PDB file of C-alpha atoms in Angstrom:
ATOM      1  CA  MET A   1     -48.513  47.247  18.539  1.00 39.00           C
ATOM      2  CA  VAL A   2     -44.983  49.631  18.729  1.00 42.00           C
ATOM      3  CA  VAL A   3     -45.502  52.976  20.172  1.00 42.00           C
ATOM      4  CA  VAL A   4     -43.085  55.533  18.727  1.00 43.00           C
ATOM      5  CA  THR A   5     -41.998  57.840  21.696  1.00 44.00           C
ATOM      6  CA  GLY A   6     -39.891  59.824  20.240  1.00 43.00           C
ATOM      7  CA  GLN A   7     -38.283  60.722  16.931  1.00 43.00           C
ATOM      8  CA  ASN A   8     -34.161  61.271  15.724  1.00 44.00           C
ATOM      9  CA  LYS A   9     -33.361  64.597  14.105  1.00 43.00           C
ATOM     10  CA  VAL A  10     -32.964  64.836  10.335  1.00 43.00           C
ATOM     11  CA  SER A  11     -29.057  65.495  10.006  1.00 45.00           C
ATOM     12  CA  GLY A  12     -28.496  68.716   7.864  1.00 47.00           C
ATOM     13  CA  ASN A  13     -26.069  66.521   6.112  1.00 49.00           C
ATOM     14  CA  PRO A  14     -26.953  64.874   3.178  1.00 46.00           C
ATOM     15  CA  ASP A  15     -26.002  61.735   2.927  1.00 49.00           C
ATOM     16  CA  ASP A  16     -27.480  61.147   6.490  1.00 48.00           C
ATOM     17  CA  ALA A  17     -30.769  62.012   5.617  1.00 45.00           C
ATOM     18  CA  MET A  18     -33.208  58.860   4.742  1.00 45.00           C
ATOM     19  CA  SER A  19     -36.474  58.718   1.764  1.00 45.00           C
ATOM     20  CA  SER A  20     -39.387  57.406   2.914  1.00 45.00           C
ATOM     21  CA  SER A  21     -39.460  54.312   1.226  1.00 46.00           C
ATOM     22  CA  ASP A  22     -35.746  53.738   2.618  1.00 48.00           C
ATOM     23  CA  ALA A  23     -37.111  54.373   6.425  1.00 42.00           C
ATOM     24  CA  GLU A  24     -40.288  51.711   5.420  1.00 44.00           C
ATOM     25  CA  ASP A  25     -37.626  49.171   4.573  1.00 46.00           C
ATOM     26  CA  ASP A  26     -35.257  49.567   7.421  1.00 45.00           C
ATOM     27  CA  PHE A  27     -38.583  48.381   9.442  1.00 40.00           C
ATOM     28  CA  GLN A  28     -39.127  45.288   7.382  1.00 45.00           C
ATOM     29  CA  GLU A  29     -38.769  42.859   9.677  1.00 45.00           C
ATOM     30  CA  PRO A  30     -38.154  39.663   8.049  1.00 43.00           C
ATOM     31  CA  ALA A  31     -40.457  36.034   8.252  1.00 46.00           C
ATOM     32  CA  THR A  32     -37.442  34.329   9.745  1.00 45.00           C
ATOM     33  CA  PRO A  33     -35.216  36.544  11.570  1.00 45.00           C
ATOM     34  CA  THR A  34     -31.580  35.883  11.512  1.00 45.00           C
ATOM     35  CA  ALA A  35     -28.937  34.868  14.013  1.00 42.00           C
ATOM     36  CA  THR A  36     -27.454  38.173  14.373  1.00 45.00           C
ATOM     37  CA  GLN A  37     -31.023  39.906  13.541  1.00 46.00           C
ATOM     38  CA  ALA A  38     -32.185  38.202  16.704  1.00 42.00           C
ATOM     39  CA  GLY A  39     -31.424  39.717  19.365  1.00 44.00           C
ATOM     40  CA  GLN A  40     -32.707  42.963  17.733  1.00 49.00           C
ATOM     41  CA  ALA A  41     -36.352  41.724  15.904  1.00 45.00           C
ATOM     42  CA  LEU A  42     -39.388  41.696  17.656  1.00 42.00           C
ATOM     43  CA  PRO A  43     -40.625  37.778  18.676  1.00 47.00           C
ATOM     44  CA  LEU A  44     -42.616  36.161  16.137  1.00 54.00           C
ATOM     45  CA  LEU A  45     -46.011  35.304  17.299  1.00 58.00           C
ATOM     46  CA  PRO A  46     -46.931  32.014  17.289  1.00 71.00           C
ATOM     47  CA  GLN A  47     -47.620  30.688  14.478  1.00 81.00           C
ATOM     48  CA  GLN A  48     -51.127  28.637  13.973  1.00 90.00           C
ATOM     49  CA  PHE A  49     -51.694  25.575  12.199  1.00 93.00           C
ATOM     50  CA  PRO A  50     -55.286  24.066  10.858  1.00 95.00           C
ATOM     51  CA  GLU A  51     -56.818  21.400  12.142  1.00 96.00           C
ATOM     52  CA  VAL A  52     -56.221  19.357   8.953  1.00 97.00           C
ATOM     53  CA  VAL A  53     -53.061  19.710   7.668  1.00 97.00           C
ATOM     54  CA  PRO A  54     -51.880  19.883   4.206  1.00 97.00           C
ATOM     55  CA  LEU A  55     -47.819  18.565   4.783  1.00 98.00           C
ATOM     56  CA  ASN A  56     -44.874  18.662   1.134  1.00 98.00           C
ATOM     57  CA  VAL A  57     -42.529  15.960   2.935  1.00 98.00           C
ATOM     58  CA  GLY A  58     -39.460  16.199  -0.180  1.00 96.00           C
ATOM     59  CA  GLY A  59     -41.570  16.485  -2.363  1.00 96.00           C
ATOM     60  CA  MET A  60     -44.551  14.221  -1.738  1.00 97.00           C
ATOM     61  CA  HIS A  61     -47.868  14.977  -0.322  1.00 98.00           C
ATOM     62  CA  PHE A  62     -49.569  13.969   2.746  1.00 98.00           C
ATOM     63  CA  THR A  63     -52.904  15.523   4.529  1.00 98.00           C
ATOM     64  CA  THR A  64     -53.056  14.876   8.434  1.00 97.00           C
ATOM     65  CA  ARG A  65     -55.048  16.214  11.971  1.00 97.00           C
ATOM     66  CA  LEU A  66     -52.782  18.312  13.721  1.00 97.00           C
ATOM     67  CA  SER A  67     -53.695  16.304  16.285  1.00 97.00           C
ATOM     68  CA  THR A  68     -52.169  13.248  14.720  1.00 97.00           C
ATOM     69  CA  LEU A  69     -48.721  14.914  14.518  1.00 97.00           C
ATOM     70  CA  ARG A  70     -49.319  16.613  17.940  1.00 96.00           C
ATOM     71  CA  ARG A  71     -49.744  12.241  18.995  1.00 96.00           C
ATOM     72  CA  TYR A  72     -46.828  12.235  21.108  1.00 96.00           C
ATOM     73  CA  GLU A  73     -45.519  15.455  22.555  1.00 92.00           C
ATOM     74  CA  ASP A  74     -41.837  14.082  22.857  1.00 93.00           C
ATOM     75  CA  THR A  75     -41.109  14.128  19.237  1.00 96.00           C
ATOM     76  CA  MET A  76     -39.654  16.164  16.699  1.00 96.00           C
ATOM     77  CA  LEU A  77     -43.126  16.692  15.120  1.00 97.00           C
ATOM     78  CA  ALA A  78     -44.924  17.459  17.920  1.00 96.00           C
ATOM     79  CA  ALA A  79     -42.057  20.219  17.943  1.00 95.00           C
ATOM     80  CA  MET A  80     -42.400  21.546  14.714  1.00 95.00           C
ATOM     81  CA  PHE A  81     -46.418  21.753  14.834  1.00 96.00           C
ATOM     82  CA  SER A  82     -46.807  23.512  18.173  1.00 94.00           C
ATOM     83  CA  GLY A  83     -46.627  26.676  17.337  1.00 91.00           C
ATOM     84  CA  ARG A  84     -42.978  27.370  18.410  1.00 90.00           C
ATOM     85  CA  HIS A  85     -40.909  27.418  15.822  1.00 89.00           C
ATOM     86  CA  TYR A  86     -41.619  28.183  11.916  1.00 92.00           C
ATOM     87  CA  ILE A  87     -42.425  25.827   9.472  1.00 93.00           C
ATOM     88  CA  PRO A  88     -42.587  27.771   5.748  1.00 94.00           C
ATOM     89  CA  THR A  89     -44.971  26.591   3.704  1.00 95.00           C
ATOM     90  CA  ASP A  90     -44.998  25.540  -0.376  1.00 96.00           C
ATOM     91  CA  ALA A  91     -46.615  27.819  -3.685  1.00 96.00           C
ATOM     92  CA  GLU A  92     -49.875  26.015  -2.473  1.00 96.00           C
ATOM     93  CA  GLY A  93     -49.909  26.497   1.170  1.00 95.00           C
ATOM     94  CA  ARG A  94     -49.173  22.932   2.362  1.00 97.00           C
ATOM     95  CA  TYR A  95     -46.347  22.769   5.156  1.00 97.00           C
ATOM     96  CA  PHE A  96     -42.916  21.894   3.860  1.00 97.00           C
ATOM     97  CA  ILE A  97     -40.564  19.428   5.619  1.00 97.00           C
ATOM     98  CA  ASP A  98     -37.096  18.739   3.953  1.00 96.00           C
ATOM     99  CA  ARG A  99     -37.049  15.245   3.871  1.00 96.00           C
ATOM    100  CA  ASP A 100     -37.169  12.827   1.676  1.00 97.00           C
ATOM    101  CA  GLY A 101     -40.766  11.492   2.144  1.00 97.00           C
ATOM    102  CA  THR A 102     -40.917   7.734   1.434  1.00 97.00           C
ATOM    103  CA  TYR A 103     -41.771   6.246   4.002  1.00 97.00           C
ATOM    104  CA  PHE A 104     -43.416   9.355   6.268  1.00 98.00           C
ATOM    105  CA  GLY A 105     -45.942   7.683   5.392  1.00 97.00           C
ATOM    106  CA  ASP A 106     -45.277   4.982   7.615  1.00 98.00           C
ATOM    107  CA  ILE A 107     -44.495   7.005  10.010  1.00 98.00           C
ATOM    108  CA  LEU A 108     -48.461   8.725   9.770  1.00 98.00           C
ATOM    109  CA  ASN A 109     -49.764   5.612   9.940  1.00 97.00           C
ATOM    110  CA  PHE A 110     -48.103   4.298  13.823  1.00 98.00           C
ATOM    111  CA  LEU A 111     -48.890   8.045  14.858  1.00 97.00           C
ATOM    112  CA  ARG A 112     -52.602   7.319  13.759  1.00 97.00           C
ATOM    113  CA  SER A 113     -53.168   3.940  15.097  1.00 96.00           C
ATOM    114  CA  GLY A 114     -50.071   2.185  15.705  1.00 96.00           C
ATOM    115  CA  ASP A 115     -49.487   0.454  12.984  1.00 97.00           C
ATOM    116  CA  LEU A 116     -45.419  -1.254  11.794  1.00 97.00           C
ATOM    117  CA  PRO A 117     -44.023  -1.371   8.346  1.00 97.00           C
ATOM    118  CA  PRO A 118     -43.971  -4.764   6.641  1.00 96.00           C
ATOM    119  CA  ARG A 119     -40.653  -6.414   7.634  1.00 94.00           C
ATOM    120  CA  GLU A 120     -39.002  -5.402   4.847  1.00 94.00           C
ATOM    121  CA  ARG A 121     -38.832  -0.987   4.766  1.00 96.00           C
ATOM    122  CA  VAL A 122     -38.070  -1.931   9.004  1.00 96.00           C
ATOM    123  CA  ARG A 123     -34.385  -0.647   8.587  1.00 94.00           C
ATOM    124  CA  SER A 124     -35.928   2.354   6.625  1.00 96.00           C
ATOM    125  CA  VAL A 125     -38.637   3.695   8.854  1.00 97.00           C
ATOM    126  CA  TYR A 126     -36.698   2.247  11.843  1.00 97.00           C
ATOM    127  CA  LYS A 127     -34.299   5.578  10.257  1.00 97.00           C
ATOM    128  CA  GLU A 128     -36.998   7.974   9.851  1.00 97.00           C
ATOM    129  CA  ALA A 129     -38.309   7.526  13.017  1.00 97.00           C
ATOM    130  CA  GLN A 130     -34.704   7.901  14.609  1.00 97.00           C
ATOM    131  CA  TYR A 131     -34.906  11.258  12.666  1.00 97.00           C
ATOM    132  CA  TYR A 132     -38.443  12.497  14.271  1.00 97.00           C
ATOM    133  CA  SER A 133     -37.633  11.584  17.722  1.00 97.00           C
ATOM    134  CA  ILE A 134     -40.614   9.119  17.889  1.00 97.00           C
ATOM    135  CA  GLY A 135     -39.730   6.846  20.916  1.00 97.00           C
ATOM    136  CA  PRO A 136     -42.802   4.823  20.898  1.00 97.00           C
ATOM    137  CA  LEU A 137     -41.991   3.660  17.387  1.00 97.00           C
ATOM    138  CA  LEU A 138     -38.730   2.415  17.631  1.00 97.00           C
ATOM    139  CA  ASP A 139     -38.887   0.852  20.945  1.00 96.00           C
ATOM    140  CA  ASN A 140     -41.690  -1.165  18.952  1.00 96.00           C
ATOM    141  CA  LEU A 141     -39.450  -1.859  15.573  1.00 96.00           C
ATOM    142  CA  GLU A 142     -36.528  -2.799  17.792  1.00 95.00           C
ATOM    143  CA  ASP A 143     -38.582  -5.265  19.386  1.00 94.00           C
ATOM    144  CA  ILE A 144     -39.377  -7.205  15.165  1.00 94.00           C
ATOM    145  CA  GLN A 145     -37.577  -8.370  13.157  1.00 92.00           C
ATOM    146  CA  PRO A 146     -34.899  -7.449  11.191  1.00 93.00           C
ATOM    147  CA  LEU A 147     -33.904  -5.475  14.078  1.00 94.00           C
ATOM    148  CA  LYS A 148     -34.489  -7.771  17.493  1.00 93.00           C
ATOM    149  CA  GLY A 149     -32.442 -10.066  15.427  1.00 93.00           C
ATOM    150  CA  GLU A 150     -30.004  -7.357  14.929  1.00 92.00           C
ATOM    151  CA  LYS A 151     -29.752  -6.671  18.278  1.00 92.00           C
ATOM    152  CA  VAL A 152     -29.117 -10.404  19.572  1.00 93.00           C
ATOM    153  CA  ARG A 153     -25.876  -9.988  17.000  1.00 93.00           C
ATOM    154  CA  GLN A 154     -24.747  -7.133  17.566  1.00 93.00           C
ATOM    155  CA  ALA A 155     -24.005  -8.517  21.621  1.00 93.00           C
ATOM    156  CA  PHE A 156     -22.456 -11.324  20.102  1.00 93.00           C
ATOM    157  CA  LEU A 157     -20.249  -8.767  17.931  1.00 94.00           C
ATOM    158  CA  GLY A 158     -19.485  -7.240  21.039  1.00 92.00           C
ATOM    159  CA  LEU A 159     -17.503  -9.685  22.645  1.00 89.00           C
ATOM    160  CA  MET A 160     -15.100  -9.295  19.499  1.00 88.00           C
ATOM    161  CA  PRO A 161     -11.860  -7.142  20.390  1.00 83.00           C
ATOM    162  CA  TYR A 162     -12.164  -4.320  17.146  1.00 92.00           C
ATOM    163  CA  TYR A 163     -14.478  -6.100  15.098  1.00 95.00           C
ATOM    164  CA  LYS A 164     -14.980  -2.986  13.437  1.00 94.00           C
ATOM    165  CA  ASP A 165     -10.948  -1.724  13.156  1.00 96.00           C
ATOM    166  CA  HIS A 166     -10.131  -5.135  11.641  1.00 96.00           C
ATOM    167  CA  MET A 167     -13.238  -5.159   9.388  1.00 96.00           C
ATOM    168  CA  GLU A 168     -12.248  -1.768   7.888  1.00 96.00           C
ATOM    169  CA  ARG A 169      -8.881  -3.399   7.471  1.00 96.00           C
ATOM    170  CA  ILE A 170      -9.763  -6.338   5.058  1.00 96.00           C
ATOM    171  CA  ILE A 171     -11.661  -3.759   3.079  1.00 96.00           C
ATOM    172  CA  GLU A 172      -8.361  -1.296   2.794  1.00 97.00           C
ATOM    173  CA  ILE A 173      -5.789  -4.399   2.290  1.00 97.00           C
ATOM    174  CA  ALA A 174      -8.422  -5.285  -0.746  1.00 96.00           C
ATOM    175  CA  LYS A 175      -8.693  -2.425  -2.242  1.00 96.00           C
ATOM    176  CA  LEU A 176      -4.598  -1.345  -2.287  1.00 96.00           C
ATOM    177  CA  ARG A 177      -4.038  -5.031  -3.131  1.00 96.00           C
ATOM    178  CA  ALA A 178      -6.638  -4.605  -6.753  1.00 96.00           C
ATOM    179  CA  MET A 179      -5.233  -1.501  -7.346  1.00 96.00           C
ATOM    180  CA  GLN A 180      -1.980  -2.291  -7.770  1.00 95.00           C
ATOM    181  CA  ARG A 181      -2.667  -5.824  -9.733  1.00 94.00           C
ATOM    182  CA  LYS A 182      -4.770  -2.896 -11.784  1.00 95.00           C
ATOM    183  CA  ALA A 183      -7.553  -6.336 -11.259  1.00 95.00           C
ATOM    184  CA  ARG A 184     -11.165  -6.430 -10.599  1.00 95.00           C
ATOM    185  CA  PHE A 185     -10.998  -9.023  -7.198  1.00 95.00           C
ATOM    186  CA  ALA A 186      -8.142  -9.789  -4.591  1.00 96.00           C
ATOM    187  CA  LYS A 187      -7.265 -12.435  -2.074  1.00 96.00           C
ATOM    188  CA  LEU A 188      -6.561 -11.926   1.590  1.00 96.00           C
ATOM    189  CA  LYS A 189      -5.988 -14.213   4.843  1.00 96.00           C
ATOM    190  CA  VAL A 190      -7.890 -14.224   7.501  1.00 96.00           C
ATOM    191  CA  CYS A 191      -6.970 -16.172  10.660  1.00 94.00           C
ATOM    192  CA  VAL A 192     -11.037 -16.787  12.708  1.00 92.00           C
ATOM    193  CA  PHE A 193     -10.574 -18.626  16.097  1.00 90.00           C
ATOM    194  CA  LYS A 194     -12.790 -18.795  18.822  1.00 88.00           C
ATOM    195  CA  GLU A 195     -10.459 -20.373  21.398  1.00 77.00           C
ATOM    196  CA  GLU A 196      -7.593 -18.747  23.422  1.00 61.00           C
ATOM    197  CA  MET A 197      -4.918 -20.903  22.990  1.00 57.00           C
ATOM    198  CA  PRO A 198      -4.012 -23.503  20.231  1.00 53.00           C
ATOM    199  CA  ILE A 199      -5.280 -26.652  19.865  1.00 53.00           C
ATOM    200  CA  THR A 200      -3.106 -29.626  18.791  1.00 56.00           C
ATOM    201  CA  PRO A 201      -4.164 -33.154  18.693  1.00 51.00           C
ATOM    202  CA  TYR A 202      -2.074 -33.719  21.439  1.00 49.00           C
ATOM    203  CA  GLU A 203      -4.096 -31.227  23.801  1.00 50.00           C
ATOM    204  CA  CYS A 204      -8.113 -32.358  22.627  1.00 49.00           C
ATOM    205  CA  PRO A 205      -8.435 -35.476  25.716  1.00 42.00           C
ATOM    206  CA  HIS A 206      -7.604 -32.735  28.143  1.00 43.00           C
ATOM    207  CA  PHE A 207      -9.133 -29.512  27.585  1.00 43.00           C
ATOM    208  CA  ASN A 208     -13.239 -29.341  27.816  1.00 41.00           C
ATOM    209  CA  SER A 209     -13.760 -25.516  28.233  1.00 41.00           C
ATOM    210  CA  LEU A 210     -12.942 -22.037  26.162  1.00 40.00           C
ATOM    211  CA  ARG A 211     -10.492 -21.444  28.466  1.00 45.00           C
ATOM    212  CA  PHE A 212      -7.410 -23.505  29.414  1.00 50.00           C
ATOM    213  CA  GLU A 213      -5.651 -23.091  32.288  1.00 54.00           C
ATOM    214  CA  ARG A 214      -1.881 -22.595  32.204  1.00 53.00           C
ATOM    215  CA  SER A 215       0.751 -20.845  33.861  1.00 57.00           C
ATOM    216  CA  GLU A 216       1.773 -17.333  32.707  1.00 59.00           C
ATOM    217  CA  SER A 217       5.009 -18.597  31.624  1.00 56.00           C
ATOM    218  CA  GLU A 218       3.249 -21.614  29.584  1.00 55.00           C
ATOM    219  CA  THR A 219       0.875 -19.396  28.201  1.00 54.00           C
ATOM    220  CA  LYS A 220       3.982 -16.675  27.122  1.00 59.00           C
ATOM    221  CA  LEU A 221       5.589 -19.904  25.284  1.00 55.00           C
ATOM    222  CA  PHE A 222       2.266 -20.378  23.294  1.00 56.00           C
ATOM    223  CA  GLU A 223       2.286 -16.543  22.062  1.00 66.00           C
ATOM    224  CA  HIS A 224       2.141 -15.842  18.082  1.00 73.00           C
ATOM    225  CA  HIS A 225       0.336 -14.361  15.601  1.00 78.00           C
ATOM    226  CA  CYS A 226      -0.681 -15.914  12.999  1.00 88.00           C
ATOM    227  CA  GLU A 227       0.786 -15.242   9.117  1.00 90.00           C
ATOM    228  CA  VAL A 228      -2.215 -13.693   8.083  1.00 94.00           C
ATOM    229  CA  ASP A 229      -3.713 -10.268   7.108  1.00 96.00           C
ATOM    230  CA  VAL A 230      -6.233  -9.975   9.679  1.00 95.00           C
ATOM    231  CA  SER A 231      -6.961 -12.256  12.443  1.00 93.00           C
ATOM    232  CA  PHE A 232     -10.178 -12.382  15.043  1.00 94.00           C
ATOM    233  CA  GLY A 233     -10.829 -13.889  17.811  1.00 89.00           C
ATOM    234  CA  PRO A 234     -10.498 -15.138  20.460  1.00 88.00           C
ATOM    235  CA  TRP A 235     -14.149 -15.218  22.576  1.00 89.00           C
ATOM    236  CA  GLU A 236     -16.533 -16.773  24.883  1.00 86.00           C
ATOM    237  CA  ALA A 237     -19.330 -17.302  23.305  1.00 87.00           C
ATOM    238  CA  VAL A 238     -22.140 -20.514  22.623  1.00 89.00           C
ATOM    239  CA  ALA A 239     -21.794 -18.819  18.699  1.00 90.00           C
ATOM    240  CA  ASP A 240     -18.574 -20.555  16.626  1.00 91.00           C
ATOM    241  CA  VAL A 241     -16.157 -19.737  14.159  1.00 93.00           C
ATOM    242  CA  TYR A 242     -19.091 -19.891  11.084  1.00 94.00           C
ATOM    243  CA  ASP A 243     -21.237 -17.530  12.844  1.00 94.00           C
ATOM    244  CA  LEU A 244     -18.355 -14.834  13.054  1.00 95.00           C
ATOM    245  CA  LEU A 245     -17.706 -15.633   9.926  1.00 96.00           C
ATOM    246  CA  HIS A 246     -21.146 -15.488   8.377  1.00 95.00           C
ATOM    247  CA  CYS A 247     -21.308 -11.551  10.066  1.00 96.00           C
ATOM    248  CA  ILE A 248     -17.898 -10.713   8.557  1.00 96.00           C
ATOM    249  CA  VAL A 249     -19.839 -11.566   4.899  1.00 95.00           C
ATOM    250  CA  THR A 250     -22.728  -9.925   6.009  1.00 94.00           C
ATOM    251  CA  ASP A 251     -21.613  -6.626   6.898  1.00 96.00           C
ATOM    252  CA  LEU A 252     -19.273  -6.188   3.717  1.00 96.00           C
ATOM    253  CA  SER A 253     -22.385  -7.595   1.549  1.00 95.00           C
ATOM    254  CA  ASP A 254     -24.439  -5.015   3.403  1.00 92.00           C
ATOM    255  CA  ARG A 255     -21.071  -2.507   2.156  1.00 93.00           C
ATOM    256  CA  GLY A 256     -21.772  -3.480  -1.355  1.00 94.00           C
ATOM    257  CA  ILE A 257     -18.664  -5.844  -0.917  1.00 95.00           C
ATOM    258  CA  THR A 258     -19.120  -8.450  -3.134  1.00 94.00           C
ATOM    259  CA  VAL A 259     -16.489 -12.051  -1.349  1.00 95.00           C
ATOM    260  CA  ASP A 260     -16.540 -15.531  -0.938  1.00 96.00           C
ATOM    261  CA  HIS A 261     -14.681 -17.232   1.796  1.00 95.00           C
ATOM    262  CA  GLN A 262     -13.132 -21.042   1.867  1.00 96.00           C
ATOM    263  CA  CYS A 263     -10.649 -22.917   4.602  1.00 95.00           C
ATOM    264  CA  ILE A 264      -7.583 -23.520   2.730  1.00 94.00           C
ATOM    265  CA  GLY A 265      -6.024 -24.802   5.605  1.00 92.00           C
ATOM    266  CA  VAL A 266      -4.589 -24.046   9.712  1.00 88.00           C
ATOM    267  CA  CYS A 267      -1.579 -22.152  10.911  1.00 88.00           C
ATOM    268  CA  ASP A 268       0.230 -24.947  11.314  1.00 81.00           C
ATOM    269  CA  LYS A 269       2.862 -23.489  12.951  1.00 78.00           C
ATOM    270  CA  HIS A 270       5.555 -25.235  15.496  1.00 71.00           C
ATOM    271  CA  LEU A 271       5.737 -23.734  19.085  1.00 70.00           C
ATOM    272  CA  ILE A 272       6.830 -25.885  21.122  1.00 67.00           C
ATOM    273  CA  ASN A 273       7.902 -29.712  21.765  1.00 70.00           C
ATOM    274  CA  HIS A 274       4.718 -30.750  20.174  1.00 69.00           C
ATOM    275  CA  TYR A 275       3.089 -27.533  20.276  1.00 73.00           C
ATOM    276  CA  TYR A 276       1.995 -26.789  17.182  1.00 77.00           C
ATOM    277  CA  CYS A 277      -1.008 -23.881  16.101  1.00 83.00           C
ATOM    278  CA  LYS A 278      -4.216 -25.067  14.826  1.00 84.00           C
ATOM    279  CA  ARG A 279      -6.383 -22.010  13.798  1.00 88.00           C
ATOM    280  CA  PRO A 280      -8.670 -21.637  11.044  1.00 91.00           C
ATOM    281  CA  ILE A 281      -7.318 -19.957   7.878  1.00 94.00           C
ATOM    282  CA  TYR A 282      -9.878 -18.886   5.535  1.00 96.00           C
ATOM    283  CA  GLU A 283      -9.305 -16.445   2.263  1.00 97.00           C
ATOM    284  CA  PHE A 284     -11.247 -14.231   1.092  1.00 97.00           C
ATOM    285  CA  LYS A 285     -11.664 -13.152  -2.235  1.00 97.00           C
ATOM    286  CA  ILE A 286     -13.347  -9.574  -2.869  1.00 96.00           C
ATOM    287  CA  THR A 287     -14.574  -8.633  -5.961  1.00 96.00           C
ATOM    288  CA  TRP A 288     -14.891  -4.772  -6.552  1.00 95.00           C
ATOM    289  CA  TRP A 289     -17.041  -5.012 -10.182  1.00 92.00           C
TER     290      TRP A 289
END
């Protein structure tokens, strides 16, 4: 209740006079105060929700218990339906969430009974779980395929220096070449090598590990850049060149890019004495349409 303790005097100036309808409009409180009004408007009362909550999520309709939405207190849904925030309703009185509702049913099934989505929907549901900040669902999804395998793959890619930058360079070069030639496809050379030092037939019997022991002065003699567009490597892991090629093709495909690749030889650049670079060179063919 608001108690009015005083009343302003009406000025003799007609322009300062206020009609009763104007006064009434002036004291109407907006349903959702703006940032500038927030400091002046009266605080809203906590919003009350029914035990059975009708929902409209991006045009898709759902019905669930209030306790289901509040199952985990640290989630966005629990905060939204805590009563501390105003949730708008549609014309039918359903509480509206402005989000694509395609996978919201999977979110509710987990909140209800811990059910997880089928494998083909795991990635999409994971994105929704991130949006709604449902930690227990995220943890469960990360422990099953394909997300579990993706964590292992990303651990391997973490060993690759500038992997993401090199991927962007492949796409940019292929796009520019296709546009310049007005062609459907573009070709570029990519070097993928695992060992830090180049190998020749003369070296093979002498080295059994990934990291070769040479003095600093000897190492500089072997430093060079293969004549390619992009070069990946070196790295130390069990995963080999073909594993990295699979990652490159997979990540390009996930971005809607069609790519074929084949080995077209080795660098074969003469370094010193009988040493030649033997890093494998691959031709990537990227088709744009």
